[in-house]
Coordinates of C-alpha atoms in Angstrom, one line a residue:
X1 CA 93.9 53.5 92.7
X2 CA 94.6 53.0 96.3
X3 CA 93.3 55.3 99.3
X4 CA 96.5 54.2 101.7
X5 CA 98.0 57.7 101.3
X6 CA 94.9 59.7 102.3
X7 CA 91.7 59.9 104.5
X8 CA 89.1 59.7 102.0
X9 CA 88.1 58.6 98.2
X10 CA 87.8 62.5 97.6
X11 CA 91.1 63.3 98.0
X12 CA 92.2 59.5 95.8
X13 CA 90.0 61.3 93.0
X14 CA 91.4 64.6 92.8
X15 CA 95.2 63.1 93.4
X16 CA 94.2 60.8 90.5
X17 CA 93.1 63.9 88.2
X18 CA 96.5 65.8 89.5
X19 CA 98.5 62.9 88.7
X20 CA 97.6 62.0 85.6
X21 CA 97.4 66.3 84.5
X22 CA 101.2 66.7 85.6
X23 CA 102.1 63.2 83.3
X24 CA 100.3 65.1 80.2
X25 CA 102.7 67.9 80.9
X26 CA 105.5 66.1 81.3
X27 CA 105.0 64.1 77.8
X28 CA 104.2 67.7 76.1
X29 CA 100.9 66.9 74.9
X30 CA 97.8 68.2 77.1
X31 CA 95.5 68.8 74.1
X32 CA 93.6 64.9 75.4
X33 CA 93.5 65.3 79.1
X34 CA 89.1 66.4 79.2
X35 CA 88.7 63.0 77.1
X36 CA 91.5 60.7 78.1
X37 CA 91.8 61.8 81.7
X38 CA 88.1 61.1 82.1
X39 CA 87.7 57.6 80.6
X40 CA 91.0 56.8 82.4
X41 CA 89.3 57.2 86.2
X42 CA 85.9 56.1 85.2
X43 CA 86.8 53.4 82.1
X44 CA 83.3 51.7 82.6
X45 CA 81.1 49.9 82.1
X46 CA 80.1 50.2 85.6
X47 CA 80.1 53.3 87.5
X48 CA 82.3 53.4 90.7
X49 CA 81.7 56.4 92.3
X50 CA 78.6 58.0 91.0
X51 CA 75.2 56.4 89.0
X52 CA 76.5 56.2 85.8
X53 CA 80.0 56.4 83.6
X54 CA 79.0 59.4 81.8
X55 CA 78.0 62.0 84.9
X56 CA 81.4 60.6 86.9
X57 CA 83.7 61.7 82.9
X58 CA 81.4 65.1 83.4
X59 CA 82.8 65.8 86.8
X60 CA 85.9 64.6 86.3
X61 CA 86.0 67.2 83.4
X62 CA 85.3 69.7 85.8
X63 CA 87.8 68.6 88.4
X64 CA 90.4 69.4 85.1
X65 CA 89.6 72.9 84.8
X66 CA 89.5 73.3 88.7
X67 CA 93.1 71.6 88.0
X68 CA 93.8 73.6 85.8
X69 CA 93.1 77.4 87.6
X70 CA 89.4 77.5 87.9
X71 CA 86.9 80.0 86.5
X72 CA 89.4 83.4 86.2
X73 CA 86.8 85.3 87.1
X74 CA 85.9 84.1 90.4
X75 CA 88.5 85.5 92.7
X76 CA 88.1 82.6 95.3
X77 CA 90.3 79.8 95.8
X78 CA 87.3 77.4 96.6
X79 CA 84.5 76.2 94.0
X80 CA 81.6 74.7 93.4
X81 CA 81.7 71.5 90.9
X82 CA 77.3 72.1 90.4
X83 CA 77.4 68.5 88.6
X84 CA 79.0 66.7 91.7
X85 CA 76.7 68.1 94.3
X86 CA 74.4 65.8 95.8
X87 CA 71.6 69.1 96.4
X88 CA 71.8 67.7 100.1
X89 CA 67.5 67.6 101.1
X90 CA 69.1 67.3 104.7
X91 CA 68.6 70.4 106.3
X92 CA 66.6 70.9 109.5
X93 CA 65.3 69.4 112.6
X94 CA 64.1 65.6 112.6
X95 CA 61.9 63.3 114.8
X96 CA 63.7 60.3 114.9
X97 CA 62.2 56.9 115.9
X98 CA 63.4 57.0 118.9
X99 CA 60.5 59.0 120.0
X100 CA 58.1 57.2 122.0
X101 CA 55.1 59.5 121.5
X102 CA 55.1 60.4 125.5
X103 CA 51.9 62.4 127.1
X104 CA 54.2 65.6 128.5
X105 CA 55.1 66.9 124.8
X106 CA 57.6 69.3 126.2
X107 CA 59.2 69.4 122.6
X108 CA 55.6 71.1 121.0
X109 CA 56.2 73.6 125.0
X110 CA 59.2 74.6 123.9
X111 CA 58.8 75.2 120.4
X112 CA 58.6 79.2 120.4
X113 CA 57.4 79.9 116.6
X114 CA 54.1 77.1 117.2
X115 CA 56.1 74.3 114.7
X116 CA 55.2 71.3 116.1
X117 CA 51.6 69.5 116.3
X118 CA 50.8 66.5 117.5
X119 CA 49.0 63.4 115.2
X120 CA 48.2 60.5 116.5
X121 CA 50.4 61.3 120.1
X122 CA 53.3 61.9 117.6
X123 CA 55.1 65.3 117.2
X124 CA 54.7 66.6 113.9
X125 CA 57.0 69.7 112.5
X126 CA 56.3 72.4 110.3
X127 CA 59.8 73.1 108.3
X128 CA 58.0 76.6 106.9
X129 CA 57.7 77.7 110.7
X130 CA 60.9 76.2 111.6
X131 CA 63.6 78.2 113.0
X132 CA 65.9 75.8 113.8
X133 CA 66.6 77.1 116.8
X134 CA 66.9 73.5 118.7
X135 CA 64.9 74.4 122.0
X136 CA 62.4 71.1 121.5
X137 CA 65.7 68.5 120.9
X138 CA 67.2 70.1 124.0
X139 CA 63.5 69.5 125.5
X140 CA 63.2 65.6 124.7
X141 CA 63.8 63.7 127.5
X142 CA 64.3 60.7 125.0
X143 CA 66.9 63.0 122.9
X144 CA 65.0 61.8 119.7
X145 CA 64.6 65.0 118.0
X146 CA 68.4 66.3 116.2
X147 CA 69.6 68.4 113.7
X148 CA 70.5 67.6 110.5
X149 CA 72.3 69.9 108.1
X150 CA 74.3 69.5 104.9
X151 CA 78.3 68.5 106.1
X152 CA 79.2 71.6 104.1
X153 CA 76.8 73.9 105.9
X154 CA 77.7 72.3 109.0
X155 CA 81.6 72.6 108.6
X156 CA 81.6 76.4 107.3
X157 CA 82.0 78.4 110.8
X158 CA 81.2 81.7 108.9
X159 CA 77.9 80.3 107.1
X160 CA 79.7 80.8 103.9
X161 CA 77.6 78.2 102.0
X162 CA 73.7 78.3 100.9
X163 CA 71.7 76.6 98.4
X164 CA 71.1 77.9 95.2
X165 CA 67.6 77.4 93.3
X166 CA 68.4 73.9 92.5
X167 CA 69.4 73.0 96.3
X168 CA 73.8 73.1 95.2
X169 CA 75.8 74.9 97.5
X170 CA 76.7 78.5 96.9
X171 CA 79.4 80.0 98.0
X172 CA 79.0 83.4 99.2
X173 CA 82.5 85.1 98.5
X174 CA 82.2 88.1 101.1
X175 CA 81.8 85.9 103.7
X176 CA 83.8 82.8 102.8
X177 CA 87.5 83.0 104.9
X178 CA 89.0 80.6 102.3
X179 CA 89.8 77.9 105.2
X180 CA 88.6 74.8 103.2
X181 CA 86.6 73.3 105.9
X182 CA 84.0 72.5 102.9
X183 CA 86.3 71.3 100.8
X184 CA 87.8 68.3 102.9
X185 CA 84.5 67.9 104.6
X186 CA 82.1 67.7 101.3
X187 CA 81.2 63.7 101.0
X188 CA 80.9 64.3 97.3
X189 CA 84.0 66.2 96.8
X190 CA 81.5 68.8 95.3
X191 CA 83.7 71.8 96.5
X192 CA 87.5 72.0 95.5
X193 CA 90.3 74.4 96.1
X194 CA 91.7 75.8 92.8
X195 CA 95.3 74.3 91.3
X196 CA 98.0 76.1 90.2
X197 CA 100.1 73.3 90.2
X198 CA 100.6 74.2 86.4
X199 CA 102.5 77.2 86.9
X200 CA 105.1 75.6 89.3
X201 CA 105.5 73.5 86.1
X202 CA 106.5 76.0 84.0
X203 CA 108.6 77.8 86.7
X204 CA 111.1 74.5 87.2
X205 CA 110.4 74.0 83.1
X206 CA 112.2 77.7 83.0
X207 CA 114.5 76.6 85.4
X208 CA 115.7 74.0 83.5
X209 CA 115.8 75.9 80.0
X210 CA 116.9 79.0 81.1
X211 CA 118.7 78.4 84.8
X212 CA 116.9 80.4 86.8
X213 CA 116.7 79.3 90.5
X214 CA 113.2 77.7 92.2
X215 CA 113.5 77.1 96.3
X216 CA 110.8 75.6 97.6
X217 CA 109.4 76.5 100.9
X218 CA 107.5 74.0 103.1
X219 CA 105.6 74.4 105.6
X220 CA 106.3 73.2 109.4
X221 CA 103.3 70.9 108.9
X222 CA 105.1 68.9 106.6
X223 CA 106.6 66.8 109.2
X224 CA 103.9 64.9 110.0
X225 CA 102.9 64.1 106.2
X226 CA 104.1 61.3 103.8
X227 CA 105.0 58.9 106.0
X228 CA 107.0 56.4 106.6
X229 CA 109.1 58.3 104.8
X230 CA 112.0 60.4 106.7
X231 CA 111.9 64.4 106.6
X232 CA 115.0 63.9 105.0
X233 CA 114.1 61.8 102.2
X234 CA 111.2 63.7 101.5
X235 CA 113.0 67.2 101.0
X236 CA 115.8 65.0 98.6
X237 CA 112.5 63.8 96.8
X238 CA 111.4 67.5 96.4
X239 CA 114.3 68.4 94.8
X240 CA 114.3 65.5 92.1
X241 CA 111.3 67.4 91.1
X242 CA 113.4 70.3 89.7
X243 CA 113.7 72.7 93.4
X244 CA 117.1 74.0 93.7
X245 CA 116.9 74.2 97.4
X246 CA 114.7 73.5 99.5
X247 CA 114.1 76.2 103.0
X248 CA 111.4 76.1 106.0
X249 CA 109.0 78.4 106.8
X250 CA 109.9 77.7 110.3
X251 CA 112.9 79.6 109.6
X252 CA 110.5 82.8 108.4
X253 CA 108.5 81.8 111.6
X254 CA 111.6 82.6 113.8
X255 CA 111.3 85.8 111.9
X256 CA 107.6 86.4 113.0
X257 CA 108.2 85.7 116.6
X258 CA 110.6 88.7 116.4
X259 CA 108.8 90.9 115.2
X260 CA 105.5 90.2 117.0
X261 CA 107.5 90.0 120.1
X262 CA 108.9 93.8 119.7
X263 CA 105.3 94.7 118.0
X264 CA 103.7 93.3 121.5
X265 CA 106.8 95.3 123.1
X266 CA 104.8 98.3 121.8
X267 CA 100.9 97.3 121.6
X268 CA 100.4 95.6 124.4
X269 CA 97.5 93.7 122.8
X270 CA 97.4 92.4 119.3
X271 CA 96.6 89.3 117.5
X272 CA 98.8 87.0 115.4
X273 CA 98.8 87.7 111.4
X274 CA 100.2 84.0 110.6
X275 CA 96.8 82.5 109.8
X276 CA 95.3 84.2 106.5
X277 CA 92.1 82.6 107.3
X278 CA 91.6 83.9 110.5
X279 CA 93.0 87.4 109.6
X280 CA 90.3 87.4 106.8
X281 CA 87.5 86.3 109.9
X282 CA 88.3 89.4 111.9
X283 CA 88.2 92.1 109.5
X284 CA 85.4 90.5 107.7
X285 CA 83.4 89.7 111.1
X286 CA 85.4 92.1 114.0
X287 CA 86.5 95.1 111.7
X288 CA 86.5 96.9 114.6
X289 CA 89.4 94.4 115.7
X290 CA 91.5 94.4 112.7
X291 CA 94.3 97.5 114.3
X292 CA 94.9 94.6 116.7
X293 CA 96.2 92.2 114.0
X294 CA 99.6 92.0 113.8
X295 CA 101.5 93.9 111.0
X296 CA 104.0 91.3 110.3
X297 CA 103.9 89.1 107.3
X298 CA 103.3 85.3 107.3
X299 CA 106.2 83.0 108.0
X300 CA 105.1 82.3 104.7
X301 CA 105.8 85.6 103.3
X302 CA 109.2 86.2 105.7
X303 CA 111.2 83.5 104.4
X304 CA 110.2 84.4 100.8
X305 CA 111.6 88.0 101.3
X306 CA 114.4 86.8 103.1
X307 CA 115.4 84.0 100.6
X308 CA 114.8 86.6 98.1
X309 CA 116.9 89.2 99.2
X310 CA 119.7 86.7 100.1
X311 CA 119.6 85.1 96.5
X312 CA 118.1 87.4 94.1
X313 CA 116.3 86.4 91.0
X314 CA 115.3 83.2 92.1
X315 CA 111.6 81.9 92.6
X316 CA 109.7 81.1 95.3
X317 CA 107.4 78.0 95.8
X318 CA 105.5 77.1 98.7
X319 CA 104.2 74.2 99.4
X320 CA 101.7 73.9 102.7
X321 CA 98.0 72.1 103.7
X322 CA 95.9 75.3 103.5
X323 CA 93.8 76.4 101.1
X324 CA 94.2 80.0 102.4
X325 CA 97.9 80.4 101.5
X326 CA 96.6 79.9 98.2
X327 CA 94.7 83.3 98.2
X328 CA 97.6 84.9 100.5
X329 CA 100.5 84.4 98.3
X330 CA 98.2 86.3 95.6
X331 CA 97.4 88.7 97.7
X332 CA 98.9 93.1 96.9
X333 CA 100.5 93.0 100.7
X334 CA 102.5 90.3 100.4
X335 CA 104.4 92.2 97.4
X336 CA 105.2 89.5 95.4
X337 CA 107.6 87.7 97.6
X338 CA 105.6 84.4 96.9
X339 CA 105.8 83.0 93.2
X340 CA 103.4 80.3 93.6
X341 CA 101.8 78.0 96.5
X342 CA 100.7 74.2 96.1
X343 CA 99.3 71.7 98.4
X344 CA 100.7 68.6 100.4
X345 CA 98.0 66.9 98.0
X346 CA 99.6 68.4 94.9
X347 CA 103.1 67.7 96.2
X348 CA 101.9 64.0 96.5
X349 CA 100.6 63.8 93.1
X350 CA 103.8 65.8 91.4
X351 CA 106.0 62.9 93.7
X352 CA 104.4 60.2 92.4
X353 CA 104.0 61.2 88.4
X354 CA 107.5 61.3 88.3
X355 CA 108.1 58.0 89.8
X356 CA 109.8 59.5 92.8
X357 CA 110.1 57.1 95.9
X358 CA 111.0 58.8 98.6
X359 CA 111.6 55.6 100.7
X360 CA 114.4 54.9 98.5
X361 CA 116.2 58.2 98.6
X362 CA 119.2 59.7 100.7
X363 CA 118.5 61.9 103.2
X364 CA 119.2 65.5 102.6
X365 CA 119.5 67.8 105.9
X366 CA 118.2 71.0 106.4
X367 CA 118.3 72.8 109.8
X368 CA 118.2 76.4 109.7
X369 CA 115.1 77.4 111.9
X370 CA 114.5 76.5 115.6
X371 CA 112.7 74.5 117.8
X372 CA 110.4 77.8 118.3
X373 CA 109.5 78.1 114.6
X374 CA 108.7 74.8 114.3
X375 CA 106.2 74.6 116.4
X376 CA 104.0 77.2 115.0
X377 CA 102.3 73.9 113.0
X378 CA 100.5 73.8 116.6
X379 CA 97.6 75.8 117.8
X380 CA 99.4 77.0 120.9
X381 CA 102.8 77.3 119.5
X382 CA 103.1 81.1 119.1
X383 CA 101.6 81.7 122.5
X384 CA 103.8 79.5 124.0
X385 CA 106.7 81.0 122.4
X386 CA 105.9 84.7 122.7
X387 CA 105.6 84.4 126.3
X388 CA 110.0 83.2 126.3
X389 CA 110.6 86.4 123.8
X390 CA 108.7 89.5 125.1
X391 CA 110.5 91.7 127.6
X392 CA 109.1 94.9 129.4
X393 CA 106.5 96.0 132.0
X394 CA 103.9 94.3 130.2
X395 CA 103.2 90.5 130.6
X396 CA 101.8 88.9 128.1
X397 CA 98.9 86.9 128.6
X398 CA 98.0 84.5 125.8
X399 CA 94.9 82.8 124.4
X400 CA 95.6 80.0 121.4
X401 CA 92.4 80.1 119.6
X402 CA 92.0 76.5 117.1
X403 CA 88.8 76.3 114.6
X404 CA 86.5 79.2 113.8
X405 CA 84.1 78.7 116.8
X406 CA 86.5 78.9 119.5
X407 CA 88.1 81.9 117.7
X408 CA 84.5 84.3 117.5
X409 CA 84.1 83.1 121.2
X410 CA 87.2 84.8 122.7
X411 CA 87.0 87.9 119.8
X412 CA 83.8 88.7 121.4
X413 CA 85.2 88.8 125.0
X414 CA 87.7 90.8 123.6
X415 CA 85.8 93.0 122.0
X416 CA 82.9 93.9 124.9
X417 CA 86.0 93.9 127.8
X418 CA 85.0 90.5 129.4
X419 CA 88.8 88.8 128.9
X420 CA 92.0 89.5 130.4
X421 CA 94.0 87.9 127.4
X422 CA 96.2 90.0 125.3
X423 CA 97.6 88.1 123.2
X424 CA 95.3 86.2 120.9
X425 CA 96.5 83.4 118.7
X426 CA 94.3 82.0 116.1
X427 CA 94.2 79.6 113.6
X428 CA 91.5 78.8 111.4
X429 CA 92.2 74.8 111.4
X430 CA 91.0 72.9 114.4
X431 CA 94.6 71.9 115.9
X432 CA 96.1 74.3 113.9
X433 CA 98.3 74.1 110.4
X434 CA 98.4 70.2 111.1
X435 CA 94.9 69.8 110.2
X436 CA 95.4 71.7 107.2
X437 CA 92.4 70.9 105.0
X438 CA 94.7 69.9 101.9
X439 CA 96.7 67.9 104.2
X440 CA 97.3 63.9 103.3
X441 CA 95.6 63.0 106.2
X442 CA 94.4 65.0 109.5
X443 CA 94.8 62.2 112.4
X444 CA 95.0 65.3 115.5
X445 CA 97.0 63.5 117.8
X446 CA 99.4 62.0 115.4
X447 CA 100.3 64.6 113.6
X448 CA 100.8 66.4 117.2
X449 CA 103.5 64.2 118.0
X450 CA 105.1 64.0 114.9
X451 CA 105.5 68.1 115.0
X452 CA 107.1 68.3 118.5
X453 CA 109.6 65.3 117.1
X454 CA 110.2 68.0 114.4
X455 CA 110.7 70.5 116.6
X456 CA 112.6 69.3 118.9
X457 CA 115.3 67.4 116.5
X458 CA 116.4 71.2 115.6
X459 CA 120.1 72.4 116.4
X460 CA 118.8 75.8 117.4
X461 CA 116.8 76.1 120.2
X462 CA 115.9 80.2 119.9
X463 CA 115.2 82.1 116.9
X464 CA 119.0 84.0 117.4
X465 CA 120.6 82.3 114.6
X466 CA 117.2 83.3 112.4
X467 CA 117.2 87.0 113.5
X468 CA 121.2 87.7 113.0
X469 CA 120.4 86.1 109.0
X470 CA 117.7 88.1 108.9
X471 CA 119.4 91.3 110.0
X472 CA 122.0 90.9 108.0
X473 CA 119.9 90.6 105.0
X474 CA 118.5 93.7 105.2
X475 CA 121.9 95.1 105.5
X476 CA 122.9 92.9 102.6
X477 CA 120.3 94.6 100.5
X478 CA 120.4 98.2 101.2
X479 CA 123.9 98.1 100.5

């Protein structure tokens, strides 16, 4: 296996399990894959990833049935593999050598719950009095005491994760936003977004039998991914895979600005509804916010209904970096529109199981949404573009929110009156949809620059063209 295509060895493993899954289909004969799959990653008679042959088959068992659609019962997109989890003992605050045992002790001073002793002119702390609070690392003048916490503790914004008995991570699904911060940021590749890259293979397999129609729909983001590839190569090579067409959800994000613009017309203070995470943060943490969200559907869920109502009877595929459009898609609100969502990582594997090379395929053009859609890959986008659309008395006066932190900082101005902002814009992903957690890889600035090339290469420069399609699709259907 080689990593070139991704950041890290997690995502080579679960590509590897994705891979080989969609192969099994493709031959017609699954009723192998927990034994062959298994012995095929870790064939032995060393281990590569974990301490033995035999615990690396067990978890690449479970990676299957995460492949596969997960436990049924659990309603959340993310799980916990308990065999792959390291039970982290890194949690809490830590002398480190760098302490030179000084006479001042103004870490035991500023310790407020009596933690810390002092043995032999060394600071000693008491984890069971503990609070964590930080006050005596902020108090070293040497800065040797720091905080060390499990990656996926530290990466969940919403404190989502805990430890069960046996020290594994839990997932506590009321307060988990489905954003997949864990998931890319777990060193063991312990927690895992559900697949359900199975039922986009039996929706092109029912294509091909019986002819009905699949589009896929991809997500702006797409344009800084499987490189060196061109964007037009890589929506021919989607195609090969069975799509009839292929549309962007920049076009259903033309669609979005519209409607948020004339919602804004009429609010005068709202929040976007594009992010699924960060719609889930404020009514599960600012319920008091939520009449602020915007009542407009994803650009997700826009171009579905459109393509839907402008070719009916077809199926709808999406194919995006989040983990959170996973949950959407499945969502009662979004009515349906979306048949099924899968990953950049998936697409990657599905490309590559069928042997298709997108550096050696024709270019197929699309260009149906604007340079304003486009950009909604970017935290920042929307602001920027609402500002252009929104006429009226009422100025609008954005805040782009990117990652979880920066988000609960300005909600909490907005909620006790301390922020002149009207407009709040917030995605879950630091950077925005280009640091998708299920991205290929999540290089910030890169990907930045790739998305305003993408942009900026469209025909139409406003959403116009977008809005007269999408107008006269709803005349289309009610007549």
């Amino acid at each position: 296996m080689s990593n070139s295509k991704f950041d890290t060895k997690v995502q080579e493993l679960k590509y590897e399990v994705l891979k080989q899954i969609i192969e099994a289909y493709d031959k017609g004969d699954m009723s192998n894959i927990y034994m062959d799959i298994p012995k095929s990653i870790s064939p032995g008679p060393k281990p590569s990833f974990r301490c033995c042959i035999y615990k690396e088959r067990a978890i690449v068992q479970e990676r299957i049935k995460l492949a596969l659609g997960g436990n049924k019962d659990n309603p959340n997109i993310v799980e916990v593999i308990e065999a792959a989890c390291d039970s982290c003992p890194i949690s809490g605050m830590y002398i480190t050598p760098a302490c030179r045992g000084c006479i001042v002790h103004k870490c035991k001073e500023a310790c407020p719950k009596d933690a810390i002793t002092i043995v032999d002119n060394k600071p000693v702390i008491d984890m069971d009095k503990c609070i964590k609070c930080g006050r005596c690392a902020k108090a070293c003048p040497y800065d040797a005491i720091i905080e060390q916490s499990r990656p996926c503790i530290k990466s969940c914004k919403v404190k989502a994760i805990s430890m069960d008995e046996y020290d594994r991570a839990k997932i506590d699904n009321d307060k988990c936003i489905a954003c997949g911060a864990c998931v890319y940021n777990c060193p063991f590749g312990a927690i895992v977004d559900k697949s359900y890259i199975l039922d986009t293979l039996n929706l092109l397999k029912e294509s091909k039998e019986k002819g009905t129609k699949v589009y896929a729909i991809i997500a702006p983001a797409i344009a800084s991914q499987f490189k060196p590839a061109t964007f037009g190569q890589l929506v021919t090579g989607i195609k090969k895979l069975g799509f009839s067409k292929v549309y962007e959800a920049a076009l259903g994000a033309d669609i979005t600005l519209y409607k948020e613009a004339k919602e804004f017309e009429e609010k005068g203070l709202m929040t976007t509804s594009c992010c699924p995470s960060f719609v889930m943060f404020v009514e599960k943490n600012f319920p008091e916010l939520a009449k602020y969200i915007s009542s407009s559907p994803s650009p997700m869920v826009e171009t579905a209904m459109f393509l839907k109502r402008k070719f009916p009877g077809i199926k709808t595929v999406f194919i995006g970096p989040c983990t959170s459009k996973k949950l959407e898609y499945r969502m009662d609100k979004t009515k349906g529109a979306v048949d099924n969502a899968i990953s950049f990582e998936e697409l990657q594997a599905f490309l590559d199981a069928r042997g298709v090379d997108l550096l050696t395929l024709e270019e197929t053009n699309i260009d149906e949404a604007s340079t304003m859609g486009r950009v909604f890959a970017k935290c920042g986008g929307i602001s920027a573009d609402i500002t252009k659309l929104v006429k009226g008395e009422k100025k609008v006066e954005p805040v782009a929110m990117s990652g979880i932190d920066d988000i609960r900082a300005n909600l909490l101005k907005l909620k006790f009156n301390k922020t002149t902002a009207n407009f709040f814009e917030g995605m879950a992903c630091d950077g925005g949809c280009l640091n998708g957690a299920l991205s290929l890889h999540h290089d910030n600035i890169k990907n930045s620059v790739e998305i305003d090339r993408y942009s900026n290469a469209a025909t139409y420069k406003d959403i116009d063209t977008a809005v007269a399609w999408y107008e006269e699709s709803l005349k289309e259907n009610k007549e």
